[in-house]
Structure formats: structure tokens, C-alpha cells
Amino acid sequence: MAEKVLMKGNEAIAEAAIIAGCRHYFGYPITPQTEIAAYMAKRMPKIGGVFLQAESEIAAINMVYGTSSAGKRVMTSSSSPGISLKSEGISYLAGADLPALVVNCQRGGPGLGGIQPSQSDYFQATRGGGHGDYHMIVLAPASVQEMAQLTIRGFELADEYRMTAMILADGTIGQMMEPVSFDFDILPQPEKPWAATGTQMKRTHNIINSLYLSPEVLEQKNIERFEKYDAICEKEALAEEYLTDDAEIVIAAFGIAARVAKNAVNAARAEGIKAGLIRPITLWPFPVKTFAKTIGKAKEIISVELSMGQMIEDVRLATECKVPVSLTKRVGGMIPSPEEVYAAIKAAAERAGE
Amino acid sequence: MDYKRITLLCGHYGSGKTNIAVNMAMDLRKQYERVAVADLDIVNPYFRTLDSRDDFEHAGIRLIVSAYANSNVDIPALPQDMYALTDDPALHAVVDVGGDDRGAYALGRLSPAIRAENNYDMFLVINKYRPLTPDAESTLEIMHEIESAASLPFTGIINNSNLAVETTPETVLNSVSYAEEVSRLSGLPLVLTSAEASVAEGLYGKIDNVFPMHLQKRPVE
């Protein structure tokens, strides 16, 4: 597919997954991500893949567990309330060190909330919505092109580190249509010698499990897993920096909020305000080093979020509370306008000038 | 363009039916006093004709739309006043039908009356740049599914091939052979080629029956 095609963000995720070699999709419909399931339902039977609409989100995530145990690339997708249901299964995936791709096309919450976009599952994604000590790699696309690109990257990272990668998108990026190119370099799928694929009487059998009868062994497992997490934090953190070199007012925003913020940064620059943008592309690992560079340089960081203020905590931790951090937000499915963000930049610039 | 009393717009999900419906209603209003645009989309709760409500009000066009469109009530609801389409013979209407066969089922309730009156056009909106309709064969597959769900035969094709903001006149010109192939295989006439107004400027003289459009506002640039 060398030519560009016009796709919804959700469709781009589905097509990218197929290109990445995923032939197993299990899900349950929920707005605003249903296009992923609809697209898979049409495409998978034509390419020898499996599309299965499970009886519930909980069933779907456990089908993911089973398929991943057999060494296959596998995914599921949902939106906020559905991800809460899947969280038990995600914890089990973590406990069994199984790779998987989970998409959360966020909607307003808590509870049933609404069907409009939101970013209020940031804590759930980066802290782990399920139980136990674990992390997921969390990728935050800001365009339809990135929905495709990060889906492929998500599968690669999941396999490399044997853990769940989550695409944390939102209703707007899921629904909006943009031209996409699928001209990607994809790493070959790695061997999975740990998978339960039958011994052929040539090796001892592999066990996929998250239950440990000995607390000593379980402790050791957790410690080893966190050594892996440390290596990921060192290697895989990713952020886009926009006009940050001389920026005094720095916006921190991901996903759809970053697109709005970029317009506001441009408007502020046109008025002579030294504004810039840091857009985390990985939310876990958080791009700590990128934010640390603002210490001693930036006069204020504004975290622009579609939540009551969640990423702002990571921004404060990354800057060791040495830069004042404020919040500009809309919630409940509302999106801040570029004008609202510009007004926040202007107010911050005035505070900085005092 | 010569409009029948009812113009039905059907096609693949995301082919551009809503933008065409909005622009056709405006065009229709130049010819007739009593014009309505009806939103029968039961598939997609977003990007609805309702986004142009103020423009319709200003133009004196009646909007027939579910009370739940663009709200958090995420159910496939039809507008309570949709029977005006078939009950009121003095009304000229453009009908924006939901995508694919799933959307076309909404027409099933109206199709006997529409067929009996026989004063309608049903246009298949096509976009070569959508991933599931890149060629004539896949487009025809969806066309047959829609006809079967709607229990109405198509009468023509609108080529709306585009790449959103990246559309150039070449984008559209490169889709002509695709649209002609759809027309040849289906036996349906290629009625219009629709494009955003500035793109359409580059098409006049090269393509017949160009339909220039003003696009609905996008939520985020």
C-alpha cells in the first residue's frame, strides 16, 4: 500500500496491526472504538485471520492471554469502561510476562460517562489499572498516521520486552479522518522459545502462569521484572519537542491536546512570547530527561489535559518541582480551544514577567 | 443539477455522504422553497448534518434529525419526523444515510413508499482512497450489500474520491478511471464528481459535472 489512503484513526490501528502480522483480534464493541472491530471483522476472514466478538471484555482479554501464550501476535481494543473490565486480565498478562497490544480509545468518565473524547485514563494506563506491581508500555498517538505507526511499534516493543503495550488514544483521534501512508519498516517477529506451542518431544514443556507457590520465587520474579522496567525507562522514552530550545513557557500535552496546544504555541510565538511544547509519545516510560532539560530554563510549564490533572504529577516529578507547573483542562468530553490554551500561555508569560 | 423529489445518499462508511448532503441541500434550496435534509445515520454518532444546523436555519432548510444525534445517547435512533419524507409530496429532500449495509437498513421502512412514488435518485458515493474500496470490485461488493439492505436500486454514482486536506486536482483526476470502471461494471451513470471548492477549480474543463463543496468544520486541525 504505497499510495496514501484516507482513514479514521481506529481503522488505521486495525490495518497497521494486520501489517504488523497480527492475525488474532478479540474484542467487544464500544463507542468510540467500534471501527477497529468492524474493520477487523471485514478484513481478518479474507487474510486467514481470526476476528472474534467475545461475550464480554473480560472474555476478550482472556482470549488474548491464551493466544499470546501460544506465541501469536494478538490484540484487543476497547474504550474506557471496557478497559476497566479488561484490567484484571492485563494484570495476569503482566504476571505471566505475555506480550499483547491493548488499545484504549478513551471516552469521558468516570462510570459510563459519555462517548466524547477524554484523557482521564492516564493514571489507569501509566500506574496500572489492575492489581500488583506492573507496568505497560503506553504509547500516545496524536494523528491518524501515528495511530498506525505506534500500533506497529507497540507490537514490536511488546514482543521485545514480553509485556503489554497500550495505545492510549481518544475519541477524536479514533474518529477523525486523515491521509495515511503505510510505508513502514517493520522488524521481523522475534522467536518465542517460551511459548506453549507443543514440545515435539524435544524440550521440557513451557509453563505460562502467574501463580507462584513460593513467596521467595515470586519476590525474585517481581525484582527481575522491575530491572527490565528500568532498562525500558532508560531506552524507550520518547517525546516530540517543538520550539523548546529557548522556551520560557513550556506546554506539556499528549495526543489530541498536543495538537490544540501546538496551534496555541504558534499564536504565542507570533505575539513574541517564547512558548514551546513537549509532547510525550511514550507516557510510560515518561520522557523524564526531556522534561528535566527545562529545569533552570523554563519559567512555567502548563500541562494541558483532557482530565482533571493527571499527567501533571509526572511533569512535577520529572522537573523535581523546580519549575512551577499549572494546569489547563477541559473534561467530560470537551476539548480546550487553541484560544483557551493561548490565554493560559499569555497569563503564564505575564506571571513570569513579574 | 436536476433533482428528483428525494435524493438518497448511500455508500461506504466515511465516503463523504454527509458533506455532499449538506451541499446538495443548499443547492436544492436555490431551486425549491420547501427543502429538507434528513439524517438517517444509525451507525455513526459523530460528524453529523447537525454540525451544520446554523447554516440550515439561515438558509431556511428543514433539518430532520434524531434528537439524540451528537449527544451521549449512543443508540441507533431514527428521527421522529422522518415520515415527512414520504408523507409530504411538496417537500424536496436530501437524505444522508448511514454507512455500508448497516446504515442502509434504516431505509427499509421508507423504501416501499419511495419505490411506489418513483420520484427519487439513490446515489452511491465512492472514494477510491478509502482502504476497503480501493478498486471497482470491492466497491461493487459494498454497493450490492447496500441495495439489498435498503431494498432499493441505485440510480447513479457520485465520485467523491479525496484525501481530506491533502486532496489536489490530481488526486481527483487519478480516480477517474476507477469511477468509470465502477460505472461500467454497475451499469449506473457517473452523475457527479464532488470536490472541495478550491480543488474543484482545478477540475473544470477536465471532468464533466463537477460539484463544488464547502466542507463542514473539522473538530481539531
Coordinates of C-alpha atoms in Angstrom, one line a residue:
Chain A
M1 CA 0.0 0.0 0.0
A2 CA 2.4 2.7 -1.2
E3 CA -0.3 5.2 -2.0
K4 CA -1.9 7.1 0.8
V5 CA -5.3 6.2 1.9
L6 CA -8.0 8.2 3.8
M7 CA -8.7 6.5 7.2
K8 CA -10.3 7.0 10.5
G9 CA -7.8 6.7 13.4
N10 CA -9.4 3.5 14.5
E11 CA -9.2 2.0 11.0
A12 CA -5.5 2.9 10.8
I13 CA -4.9 1.0 14.1
A14 CA -6.6 -2.1 12.6
E15 CA -4.8 -2.0 9.3
A16 CA -1.4 -1.4 11.0
A17 CA -2.0 -4.4 13.2
I18 CA -2.6 -6.6 10.2
I19 CA 0.6 -5.2 8.6
A20 CA 2.5 -6.0 11.8
G21 CA 1.4 -9.6 11.4
C22 CA -1.4 -9.7 13.9
R23 CA -3.9 -12.3 12.8
H24 CA -5.9 -12.6 16.1
Y25 CA -8.3 -9.9 17.3
F26 CA -10.7 -10.4 20.2
G27 CA -13.0 -7.6 21.3
Y28 CA -16.4 -6.3 22.3
P29 CA -18.0 -3.2 20.8
I30 CA -18.0 0.1 22.5
T31 CA -18.1 3.7 21.1
P32 CA -15.8 5.4 20.2
Q33 CA -13.5 2.5 19.1
T34 CA -16.0 0.2 17.3
E35 CA -14.4 0.8 13.9
I36 CA -11.5 -1.3 15.0
A37 CA -13.7 -4.3 15.5
A38 CA -15.8 -3.5 12.4
Y39 CA -12.6 -3.3 10.2
M40 CA -11.2 -6.5 11.7
A41 CA -14.5 -8.3 11.1
K42 CA -14.3 -7.4 7.4
R43 CA -10.5 -7.9 6.9
M44 CA -9.5 -10.9 9.1
P45 CA -11.6 -13.6 7.3
K46 CA -10.1 -12.5 4.0
I47 CA -6.5 -13.0 5.1
G48 CA -6.8 -16.2 7.2
G49 CA -7.0 -14.3 10.5
V50 CA -9.3 -14.6 13.4
F51 CA -11.9 -12.0 14.4
L52 CA -14.0 -12.9 17.3
Q53 CA -16.5 -10.8 19.1
A54 CA -16.4 -12.2 22.6
E55 CA -19.3 -12.3 25.0
S56 CA -17.6 -9.6 27.1
E57 CA -14.5 -7.5 27.5
I58 CA -13.3 -10.0 30.2
A59 CA -13.7 -12.9 27.9
A60 CA -11.8 -11.0 25.1
I61 CA -8.8 -10.2 27.3
N62 CA -8.5 -13.8 28.4
M63 CA -8.6 -14.9 24.7
V64 CA -5.7 -12.5 24.3
Y65 CA -3.9 -14.3 27.1
G66 CA -4.4 -17.6 25.5
T67 CA -3.3 -16.6 22.1
S68 CA -0.3 -14.8 23.4
S69 CA 0.6 -17.9 25.4
A70 CA 0.7 -19.8 22.0
G71 CA 3.3 -17.2 20.7
K72 CA 1.0 -15.3 18.3
R73 CA 0.7 -11.6 17.9
V74 CA -2.7 -10.6 19.3
M75 CA -4.7 -7.6 20.2
T76 CA -7.8 -6.3 21.8
S77 CA -9.3 -2.8 21.8
S78 CA -11.9 -1.0 23.9
S79 CA -12.8 2.3 25.4
S80 CA -12.5 3.4 29.0
P81 CA -15.2 1.4 30.8
G82 CA -14.2 -1.6 28.8
I83 CA -10.6 -1.2 29.7
S84 CA -11.6 -1.2 33.4
L85 CA -13.2 -4.6 32.8
K86 CA -10.1 -5.9 31.0
S87 CA -7.8 -4.7 33.8
E88 CA -7.8 -8.0 35.7
G89 CA -6.7 -9.8 32.5
I90 CA -4.0 -7.2 31.8
S91 CA -2.6 -7.8 35.3
Y92 CA -2.5 -11.6 34.5
L93 CA -0.7 -10.8 31.2
A94 CA 1.9 -8.9 33.3
G95 CA 2.2 -11.7 35.8
A96 CA 2.8 -14.2 33.1
D97 CA 5.2 -11.9 31.1
L98 CA 3.0 -12.2 27.9
P99 CA 3.2 -9.7 25.1
A100 CA -0.1 -8.1 23.8
L101 CA -1.4 -5.0 22.3
V102 CA -4.3 -3.3 24.0
V103 CA -6.0 -0.2 22.5
N104 CA -7.8 2.3 24.7
C105 CA -9.7 4.9 22.7
Q106 CA -10.7 7.0 25.7
R107 CA -14.1 8.5 26.4
G108 CA -15.4 10.7 29.2
G109 CA -15.8 9.2 32.6
P110 CA -16.0 8.0 35.4
G111 CA -18.6 5.4 35.1
L112 CA -20.5 5.2 31.8
G113 CA -19.5 8.8 31.3
G114 CA -20.0 9.8 27.7
I115 CA -18.9 9.0 24.2
Q116 CA -16.8 12.1 23.6
P117 CA -13.0 12.2 23.9
S118 CA -11.1 12.2 27.1
Q119 CA -7.6 11.6 28.5
S120 CA -8.7 10.8 32.0
D121 CA -7.4 7.2 31.9
Y122 CA -3.8 8.4 32.2
F123 CA -3.4 7.2 35.7
Q124 CA -5.1 3.9 34.9
A125 CA -2.7 3.3 31.9
T126 CA 0.5 4.5 33.5
R127 CA 0.0 3.2 37.0
G128 CA -1.6 0.0 36.0
G129 CA -5.4 -0.3 36.3
G130 CA -5.1 -3.8 37.5
H131 CA -3.6 -5.2 40.7
G132 CA 0.0 -5.9 41.5
D133 CA 3.4 -4.3 40.7
Y134 CA 3.5 -3.9 37.0
H135 CA 3.7 -1.5 34.1
M136 CA 2.5 -1.4 30.5
I137 CA 4.3 0.5 27.7
V138 CA 1.9 3.3 27.0
L139 CA 2.0 5.0 23.6
A140 CA 0.1 8.2 22.8
P141 CA -0.6 8.9 19.2
A142 CA -1.5 12.5 18.1
S143 CA -2.5 11.8 14.5
V144 CA -4.0 9.1 12.3
Q145 CA -0.6 8.5 10.9
E146 CA 0.8 7.9 14.4
M147 CA -2.1 5.6 15.2
A148 CA -0.7 3.3 12.5
Q149 CA 2.9 3.9 13.3
L150 CA 2.6 3.4 17.1
T151 CA 0.5 0.3 16.6
I152 CA 3.3 -1.4 14.7
R153 CA 5.9 -0.1 17.3
G154 CA 3.6 -1.3 20.1
F155 CA 3.7 -4.9 18.8
E156 CA 7.5 -4.7 18.4
L157 CA 8.0 -3.4 21.9
A158 CA 5.5 -5.9 23.4
D159 CA 7.4 -8.8 21.9
E160 CA 10.8 -7.4 22.7
Y161 CA 10.0 -6.9 26.4
R162 CA 7.3 -9.6 26.8
M163 CA 4.8 -7.2 28.2
T164 CA 1.5 -5.4 27.2
A165 CA 1.8 -2.3 25.1
M166 CA -1.2 0.0 25.2
I167 CA -2.2 2.6 22.6
L168 CA -3.8 5.3 24.7
A169 CA -5.8 7.3 22.1
D170 CA -9.0 9.2 22.5
G171 CA -12.4 9.5 20.7
T172 CA -11.3 12.3 18.5
I173 CA -8.2 10.7 17.0
G174 CA -10.1 7.5 16.7
Q175 CA -12.9 9.1 14.7
M176 CA -11.0 11.8 12.7
M177 CA -10.1 11.0 9.1
E178 CA -6.6 11.8 7.7
P179 CA -4.5 10.5 4.9
V180 CA -2.2 7.7 6.0
S181 CA 0.9 6.1 4.4
F182 CA 1.6 2.5 5.3
D183 CA 5.2 2.6 4.0
F184 CA 6.7 1.2 7.2
D185 CA 9.9 -0.6 8.0
I186 CA 8.8 -3.4 10.3
L187 CA 11.2 -5.5 12.4
P188 CA 10.9 -9.3 11.8
Q189 CA 8.9 -11.0 14.5
P190 CA 11.2 -12.5 17.2
E191 CA 11.4 -16.1 18.1
K192 CA 9.3 -17.0 21.1
P193 CA 11.1 -20.0 22.7
W194 CA 9.0 -19.5 25.9
A195 CA 5.6 -20.0 24.1
A196 CA 3.4 -23.0 24.7
T197 CA 3.4 -24.5 21.2
G198 CA 4.0 -28.2 21.9
T199 CA 7.3 -29.7 22.9
Q200 CA 7.6 -32.1 19.8
M201 CA 9.2 -34.3 22.4
K202 CA 12.4 -32.2 22.0
R203 CA 12.3 -29.9 25.1
T204 CA 10.8 -29.7 28.5
H205 CA 7.3 -28.1 28.4
N206 CA 6.8 -24.4 28.8
I207 CA 4.5 -23.1 31.5
I208 CA 2.6 -19.9 31.2
N209 CA 1.4 -18.9 34.6
S210 CA 1.1 -16.0 37.1
L211 CA 0.7 -18.1 40.2
Y212 CA 3.8 -18.7 42.3
L213 CA 3.6 -21.1 45.2
S214 CA 6.8 -19.8 46.8
P215 CA 7.0 -16.2 48.0
E216 CA 10.7 -16.2 47.6
V217 CA 10.4 -17.0 43.9
L218 CA 7.6 -14.5 43.5
E219 CA 9.7 -11.8 45.1
Q220 CA 12.5 -12.6 42.7
K221 CA 10.2 -12.5 39.7
N222 CA 9.0 -9.0 40.7
I223 CA 12.5 -7.8 41.2
E224 CA 13.6 -9.1 37.8
R225 CA 10.6 -7.6 36.1
F226 CA 11.4 -4.2 37.6
E227 CA 15.0 -4.5 36.3
K228 CA 13.5 -4.9 32.9
Y229 CA 11.3 -1.8 33.5
D230 CA 14.4 0.2 34.5
A231 CA 16.1 -0.8 31.2
I232 CA 12.9 0.3 29.3
C233 CA 12.9 3.7 31.1
E234 CA 16.5 4.2 30.1
K235 CA 16.0 3.2 26.4
E236 CA 12.5 3.7 25.2
A237 CA 11.2 7.1 26.4
L238 CA 10.1 9.2 23.5
A239 CA 8.8 12.8 23.2
E240 CA 8.4 15.4 20.5
E241 CA 9.9 18.8 21.3
Y242 CA 8.5 21.8 19.5
L243 CA 10.3 25.2 19.8
T244 CA 11.6 24.3 23.2
D245 CA 15.2 25.5 22.8
D246 CA 14.6 29.0 24.1
A247 CA 11.1 28.4 25.5
E248 CA 10.2 30.2 28.8
I249 CA 6.6 28.9 28.8
V250 CA 6.5 25.2 28.0
I251 CA 3.3 23.3 27.3
A252 CA 3.2 19.6 28.3
A253 CA 0.5 17.8 26.3
F254 CA -0.1 14.5 24.6
G255 CA -2.4 13.2 22.0
I256 CA -5.2 15.4 20.8
A257 CA -4.4 18.1 23.5
A258 CA -1.0 18.4 21.9
R259 CA -2.5 19.3 18.5
V260 CA -4.6 22.0 20.1
A261 CA -1.6 23.2 22.1
K262 CA 0.7 23.5 19.0
N263 CA -1.7 26.0 17.4
A264 CA -1.6 28.0 20.7
V265 CA 2.2 27.9 20.8
N266 CA 2.3 29.2 17.3
A267 CA -0.1 32.0 18.2
A268 CA 2.0 32.9 21.2
R269 CA 5.2 32.9 19.2
A270 CA 3.5 35.3 16.7
E271 CA 3.0 37.6 19.7
G272 CA 6.6 37.4 20.8
I273 CA 6.1 35.0 23.7
K274 CA 8.8 32.3 23.9
A275 CA 6.5 29.3 24.1
G276 CA 7.2 25.7 23.3
L277 CA 5.7 22.3 23.5
I278 CA 6.9 18.9 24.9
R279 CA 4.6 16.1 23.6
P280 CA 5.2 12.8 25.3
I281 CA 4.8 10.0 22.8
T282 CA 5.5 7.3 25.5
L283 CA 3.5 8.1 28.6
W284 CA 5.2 5.1 30.3
P285 CA 8.1 5.3 30.3
F286 CA 7.6 9.0 30.8
P287 CA 10.2 11.2 29.0
V288 CA 11.8 12.4 32.2
K289 CA 15.0 13.5 30.6
T290 CA 13.2 15.7 28.1
F291 CA 11.3 17.5 30.9
A292 CA 14.4 17.7 33.1
K293 CA 16.0 19.9 30.5
T294 CA 13.5 22.6 31.3
I295 CA 14.9 23.0 34.9
G296 CA 16.6 26.4 35.2
K297 CA 15.3 27.4 31.7
A298 CA 11.6 27.4 31.7
K299 CA 9.7 29.8 33.9
E300 CA 6.5 27.8 33.9
I301 CA 5.1 24.6 32.5
I302 CA 1.5 24.3 31.6
S303 CA 0.1 20.8 31.5
V304 CA -2.8 20.8 29.0
E305 CA -5.1 17.8 29.6
L306 CA -8.5 16.4 28.9
S307 CA -8.6 15.3 32.6
M308 CA -8.8 17.0 36.0
G309 CA -5.0 16.9 36.1
Q310 CA -3.2 13.5 35.9
M311 CA -0.1 13.8 33.7
I312 CA 0.7 17.0 35.7
E313 CA 2.0 14.8 38.5
D314 CA 4.6 13.2 36.2
V315 CA 5.6 16.6 34.9
R316 CA 6.2 17.7 38.5
L317 CA 8.2 14.6 39.3
A318 CA 10.3 14.9 36.1
T319 CA 11.1 18.5 36.9
E320 CA 11.7 17.7 40.6
C321 CA 9.2 20.5 41.4
K322 CA 11.9 23.1 40.4
V323 CA 9.6 24.6 37.7
P324 CA 6.2 25.9 38.5
V325 CA 3.6 23.7 36.8
S326 CA 0.0 24.8 36.1
L327 CA -3.0 23.0 34.6
T328 CA -5.3 23.9 31.7
K329 CA -8.0 21.4 31.3
R330 CA -11.4 20.5 29.8
V331 CA -13.2 17.3 30.8
G332 CA -16.5 15.4 30.2
G333 CA -15.8 15.1 26.5
M334 CA -14.9 18.8 26.0
I335 CA -11.7 19.8 24.2
P336 CA -9.9 23.0 25.1
S337 CA -9.8 25.5 22.2
P338 CA -6.4 26.9 20.9
E339 CA -7.7 30.3 22.3
E340 CA -8.1 28.9 25.8
V341 CA -4.6 27.4 25.7
Y342 CA -3.2 30.7 24.3
A343 CA -4.8 32.6 27.1
A344 CA -3.1 30.3 29.6
I345 CA 0.2 30.9 27.9
K346 CA -0.3 34.6 28.0
A347 CA -1.2 34.6 31.7
A348 CA 1.9 32.4 32.4
A349 CA 4.1 34.8 30.5
E350 CA 2.7 37.7 32.5
R351 CA 3.4 35.9 35.8
A352 CA 6.9 35.1 34.6
G353 CA 7.5 38.8 33.7
E354 CA 6.5 40.0 37.2
Chain B
M1 CA -28.5 19.6 -11.5
D2 CA -32.0 18.2 -12.0
Y3 CA -33.1 16.8 -8.6
K4 CA -35.8 14.3 -8.1
R5 CA -38.1 14.8 -5.1
I6 CA -36.0 12.6 -2.9
T7 CA -32.2 12.3 -3.2
L8 CA -30.8 9.4 -1.2
L9 CA -27.0 9.3 -0.5
C10 CA -25.6 5.9 0.4
G11 CA -22.1 4.5 0.3
H12 CA -19.2 3.0 2.3
Y13 CA -18.6 4.3 5.8
G14 CA -16.6 7.5 5.6
S15 CA -17.0 8.0 1.8
G16 CA -18.2 11.6 2.4
K17 CA -22.0 11.3 2.3
T18 CA -22.6 14.0 4.9
N19 CA -20.6 16.7 3.3
I20 CA -22.4 16.0 0.0
A21 CA -25.8 16.0 1.7
V22 CA -25.1 19.4 3.3
N23 CA -24.0 20.9 0.0
M24 CA -26.8 19.3 -2.1
A25 CA -29.4 20.7 0.3
M26 CA -28.0 24.2 -0.1
D27 CA -28.1 23.7 -3.9
L28 CA -31.6 22.3 -3.8
R29 CA -32.8 25.3 -1.8
K30 CA -31.8 27.6 -4.8
Q31 CA -34.4 25.7 -6.9
Y32 CA -37.2 24.9 -4.4
E33 CA -38.9 26.7 -1.5
R34 CA -39.5 23.7 0.7
V35 CA -36.3 21.7 1.2
A36 CA -35.3 19.3 3.9
V37 CA -32.2 17.4 4.8
A38 CA -32.8 14.2 6.6
D39 CA -30.1 12.5 8.7
L40 CA -30.9 8.8 8.9
D41 CA -27.4 7.8 10.1
I42 CA -27.8 5.0 12.7
V43 CA -24.2 3.9 12.5
N44 CA -22.1 6.9 13.4
P45 CA -22.9 9.1 16.4
Y46 CA -20.3 11.7 15.3
F47 CA -19.8 14.1 12.3
R48 CA -23.5 14.6 11.6
T49 CA -25.5 17.0 9.4
L50 CA -26.4 18.5 12.8
D51 CA -23.0 20.1 12.8
S52 CA -24.4 22.5 10.1
R53 CA -27.6 23.3 11.9
D54 CA -27.0 27.1 12.0
D55 CA -26.3 27.1 8.2
F56 CA -29.5 25.2 7.5
E57 CA -31.5 27.5 9.8
H58 CA -30.0 30.5 8.0
A59 CA -30.8 29.0 4.6
G60 CA -34.4 28.1 5.6
I61 CA -33.8 24.3 5.2
R62 CA -35.6 21.9 7.5
L63 CA -33.4 19.5 9.3
I64 CA -34.8 16.1 10.1
V65 CA -32.6 14.5 12.6
S66 CA -32.7 12.3 15.7
A67 CA -33.0 14.2 19.0
Y68 CA -30.0 12.1 20.1
A69 CA -27.5 13.0 17.3
N70 CA -24.3 14.4 18.7
S71 CA -25.3 13.6 22.2
N72 CA -24.1 10.9 24.7
V73 CA -27.2 8.9 24.0
D74 CA -25.3 6.3 21.9
I75 CA -28.2 4.4 20.4
P76 CA -29.2 3.9 16.7
A77 CA -32.2 6.2 16.8
L78 CA -34.2 7.5 13.8
P79 CA -35.8 11.0 13.7
Q80 CA -39.4 11.0 14.9
D81 CA -40.4 13.2 11.9
M82 CA -38.7 11.1 9.2
Y83 CA -42.1 10.1 7.7
A84 CA -42.4 13.7 6.4
L85 CA -40.1 12.5 3.6
T86 CA -42.8 10.2 2.2
D87 CA -45.9 11.8 3.6
D88 CA -45.3 15.3 2.2
P89 CA -45.2 15.3 -1.6
A90 CA -44.4 19.1 -1.7
L91 CA -41.1 18.6 0.1
H92 CA -37.8 18.2 -1.7
A93 CA -35.3 16.3 0.4
V94 CA -31.7 15.1 0.5
V95 CA -31.3 12.0 2.7
D96 CA -28.0 11.3 4.4
V97 CA -28.0 7.5 5.0
G98 CA -25.5 5.8 7.4
G99 CA -22.5 3.9 6.0
D100 CA -22.5 0.4 4.4
D101 CA -25.4 -2.0 4.6
R102 CA -25.7 -1.5 8.3
G103 CA -26.6 2.1 7.7
A104 CA -28.9 1.4 4.7
Y105 CA -31.2 -0.8 6.8
A106 CA -32.7 2.5 8.0
L107 CA -34.1 3.0 4.6
G108 CA -36.0 -0.3 4.6
R109 CA -39.0 1.2 6.4
L110 CA -39.3 4.0 3.8
S111 CA -38.4 2.1 0.6
P112 CA -41.9 0.8 -0.3
A113 CA -43.3 4.3 -0.4
I114 CA -40.2 5.7 -2.2
R115 CA -40.4 2.9 -4.8
A116 CA -44.2 3.4 -5.2
E117 CA -43.8 7.2 -5.8
N118 CA -40.8 6.6 -8.1
N119 CA -39.5 10.1 -7.9
Y120 CA -36.2 9.5 -6.3
D121 CA -32.5 9.2 -7.0
M122 CA -30.3 6.9 -4.9
F123 CA -26.6 7.8 -5.4
L124 CA -23.7 5.6 -4.5
V125 CA -20.9 7.8 -3.0
I126 CA -17.5 6.4 -3.7
N127 CA -14.0 7.3 -2.6
K128 CA -11.1 5.3 -4.2
Y129 CA -8.8 6.4 -1.3
R130 CA -10.8 4.6 1.4
P131 CA -8.9 1.4 2.3
L132 CA -11.8 -1.1 1.8
T133 CA -12.9 0.3 -1.5
P134 CA -9.6 0.8 -3.5
D135 CA -11.0 -0.8 -6.7
A136 CA -14.2 -1.2 -8.6
E137 CA -14.8 -4.9 -7.5
S138 CA -14.6 -4.1 -3.7
T139 CA -16.8 -1.0 -4.3
L140 CA -19.4 -3.1 -6.1
E141 CA -19.4 -5.6 -3.3
I142 CA -20.4 -2.9 -0.8
M143 CA -22.9 -1.5 -3.4
H144 CA -24.8 -4.8 -3.6
E145 CA -24.8 -5.1 0.2
I146 CA -26.4 -1.6 0.5
E147 CA -29.0 -2.3 -2.2
S148 CA -30.0 -5.4 -0.5
A149 CA -30.3 -3.8 2.9
A150 CA -32.2 -0.7 1.6
S151 CA -34.4 -2.7 -0.8
L152 CA -33.9 0.0 -3.4
P153 CA -31.8 0.0 -6.5
F154 CA -29.2 2.7 -7.1
T155 CA -29.7 5.2 -9.9
G156 CA -26.3 6.8 -10.2
I157 CA -22.8 7.3 -8.8
I158 CA -21.0 10.3 -7.2
N159 CA -17.3 10.1 -7.3
N160 CA -16.1 11.8 -4.1
S161 CA -12.5 10.4 -4.2
N162 CA -10.4 12.5 -1.8
L163 CA -7.6 12.5 0.7
A164 CA -9.1 15.2 3.0
V165 CA -6.8 18.2 3.4
E166 CA -4.2 16.6 1.1
T167 CA -6.6 16.5 -1.9
T168 CA -5.3 18.1 -5.1
P169 CA -6.9 18.2 -8.5
E170 CA -4.6 15.3 -9.4
T171 CA -5.9 13.3 -6.5
V172 CA -9.4 13.5 -8.1
L173 CA -8.1 13.1 -11.7
N174 CA -6.3 9.9 -10.7
S175 CA -9.6 8.5 -9.5
V176 CA -11.5 9.0 -12.8
S177 CA -10.6 5.6 -14.3
Y178 CA -11.7 3.9 -11.0
A179 CA -15.1 5.8 -11.1
E180 CA -15.6 4.9 -14.8
E181 CA -14.9 1.3 -14.0
V182 CA -17.5 1.3 -11.2
S183 CA -19.9 2.9 -13.6
R184 CA -19.2 0.3 -16.3
L185 CA -19.5 -2.7 -14.1
S186 CA -22.6 -1.5 -12.3
G187 CA -24.3 -0.1 -15.4
L188 CA -25.0 3.1 -13.4
P189 CA -24.2 6.6 -14.8
L190 CA -21.5 8.7 -13.2
V191 CA -23.7 11.6 -12.2
L192 CA -21.3 14.0 -10.3
T193 CA -17.7 14.3 -9.3
S194 CA -17.7 16.2 -5.9
A195 CA -14.7 18.1 -4.5
E196 CA -13.9 20.8 -2.1
A197 CA -14.5 24.2 -3.9
S198 CA -10.8 25.1 -4.3
V199 CA -9.9 21.6 -5.6
A200 CA -12.9 21.8 -7.9
E201 CA -11.4 24.9 -9.5
G202 CA -8.7 22.7 -11.0
L203 CA -11.2 20.2 -12.4
Y204 CA -13.4 22.3 -14.6
G205 CA -12.8 21.6 -18.3
K206 CA -11.2 18.3 -17.4
I207 CA -14.2 16.5 -15.8
D208 CA -17.9 16.8 -16.6
N209 CA -20.4 17.6 -13.9
V210 CA -18.1 18.8 -11.1
F211 CA -19.9 19.5 -7.8
P212 CA -18.0 22.0 -5.7
M213 CA -18.5 21.8 -1.9
H214 CA -17.9 23.8 1.2
L215 CA -16.8 21.3 3.8
Q216 CA -18.1 21.1 7.4
K217 CA -15.7 22.4 10.0
R218 CA -13.3 19.8 11.4
P219 CA -13.2 19.4 15.2
V220 CA -9.4 19.7 15.5
E221 CA -6.9 20.9 12.9

